[in-house]
Tab-separated table of C-alpha atoms in Angstrom:
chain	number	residue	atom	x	y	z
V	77	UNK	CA	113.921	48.376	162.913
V	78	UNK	CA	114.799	47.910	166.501
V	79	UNK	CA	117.645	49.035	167.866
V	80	UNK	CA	119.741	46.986	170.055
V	81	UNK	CA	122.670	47.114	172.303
V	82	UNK	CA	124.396	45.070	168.223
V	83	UNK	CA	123.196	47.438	166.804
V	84	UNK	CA	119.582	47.892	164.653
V	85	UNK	CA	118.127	45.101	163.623
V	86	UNK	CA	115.362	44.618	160.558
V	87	UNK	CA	112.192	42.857	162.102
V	88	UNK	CA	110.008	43.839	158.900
V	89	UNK	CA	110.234	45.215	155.547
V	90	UNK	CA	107.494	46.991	154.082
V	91	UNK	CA	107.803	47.945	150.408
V	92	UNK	CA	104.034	48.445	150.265
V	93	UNK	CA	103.799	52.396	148.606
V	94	UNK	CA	100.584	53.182	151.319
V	95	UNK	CA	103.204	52.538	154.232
V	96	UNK	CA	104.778	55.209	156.385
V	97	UNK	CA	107.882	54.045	155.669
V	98	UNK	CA	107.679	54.468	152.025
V	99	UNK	CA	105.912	57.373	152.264
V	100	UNK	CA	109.274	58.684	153.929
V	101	UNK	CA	112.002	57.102	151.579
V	102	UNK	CA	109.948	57.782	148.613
V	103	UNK	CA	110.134	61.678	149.504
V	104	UNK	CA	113.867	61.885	148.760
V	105	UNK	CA	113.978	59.770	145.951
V	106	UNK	CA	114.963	62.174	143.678
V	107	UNK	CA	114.322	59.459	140.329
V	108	UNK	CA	111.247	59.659	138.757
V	109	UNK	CA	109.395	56.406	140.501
V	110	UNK	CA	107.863	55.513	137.227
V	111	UNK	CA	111.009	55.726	135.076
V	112	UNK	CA	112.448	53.134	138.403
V	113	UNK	CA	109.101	50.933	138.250
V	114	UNK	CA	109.226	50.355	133.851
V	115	UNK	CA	112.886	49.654	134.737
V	116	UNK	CA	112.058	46.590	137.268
V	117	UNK	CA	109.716	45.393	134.720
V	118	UNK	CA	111.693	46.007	131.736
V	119	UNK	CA	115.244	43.650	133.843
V	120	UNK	CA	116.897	47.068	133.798
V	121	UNK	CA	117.023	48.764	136.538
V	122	UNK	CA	120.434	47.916	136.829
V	123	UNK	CA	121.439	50.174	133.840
V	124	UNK	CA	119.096	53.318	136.075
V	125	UNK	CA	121.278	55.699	138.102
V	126	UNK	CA	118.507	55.950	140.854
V	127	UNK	CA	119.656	59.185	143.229
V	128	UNK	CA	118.270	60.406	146.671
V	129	UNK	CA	118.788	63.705	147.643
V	130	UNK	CA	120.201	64.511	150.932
V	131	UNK	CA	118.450	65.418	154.090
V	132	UNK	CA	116.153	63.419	155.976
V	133	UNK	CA	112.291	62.546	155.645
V	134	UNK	CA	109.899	61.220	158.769
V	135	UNK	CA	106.200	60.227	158.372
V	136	UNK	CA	104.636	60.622	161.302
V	137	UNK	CA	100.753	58.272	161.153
V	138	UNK	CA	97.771	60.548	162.477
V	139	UNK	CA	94.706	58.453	163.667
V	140	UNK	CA	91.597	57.876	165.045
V	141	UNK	CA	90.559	57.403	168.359
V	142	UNK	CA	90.757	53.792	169.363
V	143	UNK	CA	93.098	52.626	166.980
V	144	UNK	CA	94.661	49.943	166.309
V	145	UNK	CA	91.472	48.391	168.296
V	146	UNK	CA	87.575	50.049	167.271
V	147	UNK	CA	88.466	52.943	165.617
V	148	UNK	CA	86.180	56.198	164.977
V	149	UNK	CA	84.878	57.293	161.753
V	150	UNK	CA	83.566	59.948	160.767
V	151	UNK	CA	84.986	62.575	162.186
V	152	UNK	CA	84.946	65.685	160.546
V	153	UNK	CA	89.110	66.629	159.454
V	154	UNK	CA	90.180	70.302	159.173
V	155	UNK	CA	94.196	70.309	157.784
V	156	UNK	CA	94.402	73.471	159.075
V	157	UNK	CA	97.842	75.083	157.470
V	158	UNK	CA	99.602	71.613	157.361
V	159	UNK	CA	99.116	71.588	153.497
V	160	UNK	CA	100.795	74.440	153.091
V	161	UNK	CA	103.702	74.180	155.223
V	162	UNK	CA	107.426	73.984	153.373
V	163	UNK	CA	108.543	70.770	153.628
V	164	UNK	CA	105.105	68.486	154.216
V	165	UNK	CA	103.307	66.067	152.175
V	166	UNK	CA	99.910	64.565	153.752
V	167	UNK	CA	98.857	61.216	152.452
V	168	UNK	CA	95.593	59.981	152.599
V	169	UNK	CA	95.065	56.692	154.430
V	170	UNK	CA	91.774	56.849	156.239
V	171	UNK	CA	90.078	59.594	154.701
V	172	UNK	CA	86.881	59.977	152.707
V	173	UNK	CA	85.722	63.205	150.677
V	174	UNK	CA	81.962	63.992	151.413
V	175	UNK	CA	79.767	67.187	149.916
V	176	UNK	CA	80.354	68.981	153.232
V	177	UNK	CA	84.645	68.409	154.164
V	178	UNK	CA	86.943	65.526	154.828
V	179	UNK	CA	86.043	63.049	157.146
V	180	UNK	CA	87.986	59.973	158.732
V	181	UNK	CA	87.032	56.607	157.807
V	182	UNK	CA	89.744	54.148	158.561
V	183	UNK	CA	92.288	53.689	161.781
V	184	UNK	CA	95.270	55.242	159.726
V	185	UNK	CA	94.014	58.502	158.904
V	186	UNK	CA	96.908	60.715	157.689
V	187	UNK	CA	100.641	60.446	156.673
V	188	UNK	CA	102.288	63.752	157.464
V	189	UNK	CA	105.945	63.470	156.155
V	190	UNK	CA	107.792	66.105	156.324
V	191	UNK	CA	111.454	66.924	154.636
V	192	UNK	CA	114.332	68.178	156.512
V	193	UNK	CA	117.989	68.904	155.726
V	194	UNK	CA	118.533	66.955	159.417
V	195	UNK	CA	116.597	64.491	161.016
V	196	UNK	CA	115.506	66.841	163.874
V	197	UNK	CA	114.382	69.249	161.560
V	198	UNK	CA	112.071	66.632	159.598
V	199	UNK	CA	110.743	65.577	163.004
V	200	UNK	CA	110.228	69.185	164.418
V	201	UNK	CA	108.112	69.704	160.881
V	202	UNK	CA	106.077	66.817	160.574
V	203	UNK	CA	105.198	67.307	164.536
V	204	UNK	CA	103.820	70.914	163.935
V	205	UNK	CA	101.869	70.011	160.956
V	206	UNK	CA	100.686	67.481	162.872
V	207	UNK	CA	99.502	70.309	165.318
V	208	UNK	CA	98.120	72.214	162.407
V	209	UNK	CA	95.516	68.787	162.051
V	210	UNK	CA	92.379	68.359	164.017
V	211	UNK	CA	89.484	66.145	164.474
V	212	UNK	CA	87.755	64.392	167.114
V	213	UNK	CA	89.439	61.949	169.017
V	214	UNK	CA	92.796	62.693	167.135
V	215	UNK	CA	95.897	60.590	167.982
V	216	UNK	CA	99.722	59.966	167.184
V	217	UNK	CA	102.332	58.770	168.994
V	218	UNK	CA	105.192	61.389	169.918
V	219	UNK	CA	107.545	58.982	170.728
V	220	UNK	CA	108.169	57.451	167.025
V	221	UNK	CA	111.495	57.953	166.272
V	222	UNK	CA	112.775	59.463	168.948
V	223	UNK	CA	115.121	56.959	169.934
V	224	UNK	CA	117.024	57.393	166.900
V	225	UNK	CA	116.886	61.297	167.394
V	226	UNK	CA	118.041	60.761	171.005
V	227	UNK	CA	121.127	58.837	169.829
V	228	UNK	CA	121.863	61.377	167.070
V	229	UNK	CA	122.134	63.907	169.204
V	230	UNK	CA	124.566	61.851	171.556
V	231	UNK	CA	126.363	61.398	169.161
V	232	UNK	CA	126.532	57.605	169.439
């Protein structure tokens, strides 16, 4: 979305499920997602109550060094307490499981998406999980959303 002086407007749609912006809506869906997906390929969804609970979800895209240009891999990933935290789910994007630990191997490392019963809550989670994550070279943008946030609060 971007958001303009009319109002947001859609510039892309990504129904992919690896996406952060799945990996967000898909958090509140409260409907099993394979009861919704034999639906669509049964012609009846339209007979499925599909329900959302309330609140608000955010992903927030940890990655490596570089990216979106020549990215690092490699890089040895601790999660820290992030797994643990109320609220967070961490989806695996750029990661790759070795004898010794978690290492990045792709641009997109992490999805940390975090829950909240507002949208500043969500965003205050899935930022200090994202603090809770380390590696070499780590990066994410801290300015995602925050337009949106900004006009919340302002009410506008």
């Amino acid at each position: 979305l971007m958001l303009t002086q009319e109002g947001p407007k859609v510039l892309e749609y990504n129904c992919r499920f690896g996406d952060p912006e799945a990996q967000a809506v898909l958090q509140l869906m409260e409907t099993d997602l394979l009861e919704v997906m034999q639906a669509v390929e049964n012609e009846t969804l339209s007979e499925l109550e599909v329900k959302f609970s309330g609140g608000h979800a955010c992903c927030l895209m940890i990655a490596s060094g570089g990216y979106p240009g020549a990215y690092q891999k490699g890089k040895k990933i601790s999660l820290g307490r992030a797994a643990d935290m109320p609220g967070i789910e961490i989806f695996h994007s750029g990661t790759e499981i070795r004898p010794d630990g978690l290492y990045t191997s792709g641009g997109r490392v992490l999805g940390v998406t975090a829950k909240g019963s507002t949208l500043a809550e969500a965003f205050s989670r899935a930022y200090r999980a994202a603090k809770e994550i380390s590696f070499d070279n780590i990066y994410y943008r801290r300015d995602i959303g925050q337009k949106a946030l900004d006009a919340r609060i302002a009410g506008t």
